[in-house]
Amino acid sequence: MEISIRPATTEDATEIARLSGELGYPTSAQEMADRLGGLLQQGKFIAVAVQREPVLLGWIAAESRLSLESGRMAEITGLVVDSRAKRSGIGSRLVAAAEDWARSCGHDTVIVRSNAVRLESHPFYLERGYARAKTQHVYSKPLTA
């Protein structure tokens, strides 16, 4: 199976939305196109895995972070592999692409946050040399009335 990893474009929005829905984050193709366009304009790293256009087998997003407490680093902010293509090496290749991007930006650390309920993702990251640094809770507050 010949798979290529390439930078995402706004033309990928429909497929990225489909894959995001598989992970439990459903959204419309138009909403994804708006998000994707904005993120690409900001210089965020977004790559896709393709076997044959226009169907995507996965995507990854990463960005540079600067925080007072931790300094500069890269963070993988999203990774999805099509359920039909899991355990085929696509996730590893997407993570490697994000790590290469992080190195090219001068980062010496990459972090990733993985939802506690996504049990299959925890060993995936551990097997790729990531170490659990902490456990945290995420709180959300809608600001609409």
Tab-separated table of C-alpha atoms in Angstrom:
chain	number	residue	atom	x	y	z
A	1	MET	CA	0.000	0.000	0.000
A	2	GLU	CA	1.731	3.177	-1.239
A	3	ILE	CA	0.844	6.046	1.092
A	4	SER	CA	2.124	9.585	0.852
A	5	ILE	CA	2.249	12.203	3.580
A	6	ARG	CA	1.743	15.734	2.306
A	7	PRO	CA	0.764	19.161	3.634
A	8	ALA	CA	-2.981	19.667	3.976
A	9	THR	CA	-4.803	22.123	1.761
A	10	THR	CA	-8.256	23.630	2.086
A	11	GLU	CA	-9.410	21.137	-0.566
A	12	ASP	CA	-8.956	18.437	2.110
A	13	ALA	CA	-11.621	19.945	4.383
A	14	THR	CA	-14.377	17.450	3.550
A	15	GLU	CA	-12.154	14.450	4.253
A	16	ILE	CA	-10.641	16.014	7.384
A	17	ALA	CA	-14.190	16.645	8.638
A	18	ARG	CA	-15.123	13.014	7.927
A	19	LEU	CA	-12.131	11.733	9.862
A	20	SER	CA	-12.768	14.156	12.737
A	21	GLY	CA	-16.294	12.735	12.964
A	22	GLU	CA	-14.806	9.261	13.381
A	23	LEU	CA	-12.941	10.551	16.428
A	24	GLY	CA	-16.110	12.015	17.909
A	25	TYR	CA	-15.762	15.604	16.707
A	26	PRO	CA	-18.433	15.914	14.000
A	27	THR	CA	-18.470	19.091	11.943
A	28	SER	CA	-19.569	20.186	8.513
A	29	ALA	CA	-17.218	20.390	5.567
A	30	GLN	CA	-17.757	24.168	5.433
A	31	GLU	CA	-16.932	24.650	9.110
A	32	MET	CA	-13.822	22.530	8.683
A	33	ALA	CA	-12.823	24.526	5.605
A	34	ASP	CA	-13.088	27.720	7.659
A	35	ARG	CA	-11.021	26.248	10.514
A	36	LEU	CA	-8.457	24.713	8.201
A	37	GLY	CA	-8.006	27.912	6.223
A	38	GLY	CA	-7.473	29.916	9.397
A	39	LEU	CA	-4.978	27.449	10.840
A	40	LEU	CA	-3.007	27.225	7.613
A	41	GLN	CA	-2.852	31.036	7.443
A	42	GLN	CA	-1.402	31.022	10.968
A	43	GLY	CA	1.363	28.650	9.873
A	44	LYS	CA	0.160	25.632	11.831
A	45	PHE	CA	1.496	22.267	10.703
A	46	ILE	CA	-1.234	20.099	9.208
A	47	ALA	CA	-0.391	17.026	7.164
A	48	VAL	CA	-2.507	14.300	5.627
A	49	ALA	CA	-1.948	10.685	4.649
A	50	VAL	CA	-3.190	9.775	1.177
A	51	GLN	CA	-3.301	6.519	-0.718
A	52	ARG	CA	-5.405	7.770	-3.597
A	53	GLU	CA	-6.809	11.277	-3.925
A	54	PRO	CA	-9.113	12.642	-2.650
A	55	VAL	CA	-9.640	10.026	0.096
A	56	LEU	CA	-7.536	10.661	3.201
A	57	LEU	CA	-6.371	7.909	5.523
A	58	GLY	CA	-5.395	10.279	8.337
A	59	TRP	CA	-4.332	13.724	9.410
A	60	ILE	CA	-2.139	15.339	12.054
A	61	ALA	CA	-1.967	18.900	13.347
A	62	ALA	CA	0.809	20.485	15.384
A	63	GLU	CA	1.811	23.958	16.432
A	64	SER	CA	4.558	25.893	18.132
A	65	ARG	CA	3.886	26.856	21.722
A	66	LEU	CA	5.533	29.358	24.010
A	67	SER	CA	4.480	29.327	27.636
A	68	LEU	CA	5.782	31.069	30.715
A	69	GLU	CA	6.203	27.861	32.681
A	70	SER	CA	7.643	25.569	29.985
A	71	GLY	CA	9.212	27.740	27.290
A	72	ARG	CA	9.186	26.815	23.594
A	73	MET	CA	7.941	23.476	22.339
A	74	ALA	CA	5.815	21.872	19.673
A	75	GLU	CA	2.483	20.284	20.485
A	76	ILE	CA	0.597	17.700	18.477
A	77	THR	CA	-2.931	19.046	18.730
A	78	GLY	CA	-4.736	16.368	16.751
A	79	LEU	CA	-4.156	12.998	15.133
A	80	VAL	CA	-6.737	10.842	13.387
A	81	VAL	CA	-6.291	7.667	11.357
A	82	ASP	CA	-9.206	6.228	9.396
A	83	SER	CA	-10.674	3.288	11.324
A	84	ARG	CA	-10.140	1.064	8.256
A	85	ALA	CA	-6.427	1.903	8.198
A	86	LYS	CA	-5.507	1.619	11.891
A	87	ARG	CA	-2.397	-0.375	12.761
A	88	SER	CA	-0.979	0.088	9.272
A	89	GLY	CA	1.814	2.499	10.226
A	90	ILE	CA	-0.002	5.638	9.095
A	91	GLY	CA	-0.144	7.121	12.600
A	92	SER	CA	3.588	6.540	13.054
A	93	ARG	CA	4.359	8.227	9.749
A	94	LEU	CA	2.164	11.223	10.585
A	95	VAL	CA	3.809	11.607	14.014
A	96	ALA	CA	7.257	11.363	12.397
A	97	ALA	CA	6.267	14.112	9.944
A	98	ALA	CA	5.191	16.357	12.842
A	99	GLU	CA	8.440	15.636	14.678
A	100	ASP	CA	10.457	16.516	11.555
A	101	TRP	CA	8.508	19.780	11.278
A	102	ALA	CA	9.165	20.526	14.972
A	103	ARG	CA	12.901	19.958	14.513
A	104	SER	CA	12.901	22.267	11.476
A	105	CYS	CA	11.350	24.969	13.684
A	106	GLY	CA	14.130	24.559	16.253
A	107	HIS	CA	12.043	22.764	18.875
A	108	ASP	CA	13.717	20.147	21.023
A	109	THR	CA	10.496	18.898	22.650
A	110	VAL	CA	7.173	17.682	21.303
A	111	ILE	CA	4.211	17.145	23.594
A	112	VAL	CA	0.852	15.547	22.963
A	113	ARG	CA	-2.248	15.388	25.117
A	114	SER	CA	-4.307	12.222	24.886
A	115	ASN	CA	-7.822	11.900	26.262
A	116	ALA	CA	-7.953	9.421	29.138
A	117	VAL	CA	-10.783	7.525	27.417
A	118	ARG	CA	-8.687	6.888	24.281
A	119	LEU	CA	-6.955	3.889	25.781
A	120	GLU	CA	-5.529	2.672	22.464
A	121	SER	CA	-3.621	5.918	21.944
A	122	HIS	CA	-1.638	5.748	25.197
A	123	PRO	CA	0.546	2.756	24.249
A	124	PHE	CA	0.850	4.179	20.719
A	125	TYR	CA	2.667	7.261	22.041
A	126	LEU	CA	4.682	5.322	24.625
A	127	GLU	CA	5.946	2.988	21.871
A	128	ARG	CA	7.171	6.035	19.958
A	129	GLY	CA	9.304	7.324	22.817
A	130	TYR	CA	6.844	9.692	24.479
A	131	ALA	CA	6.653	9.547	28.275
A	132	ARG	CA	3.650	10.410	30.390
A	133	ALA	CA	4.485	13.734	32.031
A	134	LYS	CA	1.279	14.406	33.964
A	135	THR	CA	-2.411	13.724	34.272
A	136	GLN	CA	-4.777	16.650	34.206
A	137	HIS	CA	-8.409	17.623	34.023
A	138	VAL	CA	-9.700	19.991	31.367
A	139	TYR	CA	-12.485	22.363	32.332
A	140	SER	CA	-14.715	24.130	29.838
A	141	LYS	CA	-17.116	27.006	30.305
A	142	PRO	CA	-19.383	28.198	27.503
A	143	LEU	CA	-19.433	31.997	27.322
A	144	THR	CA	-22.784	32.181	25.566
A	145	ALA	CA	-26.024	32.906	27.372
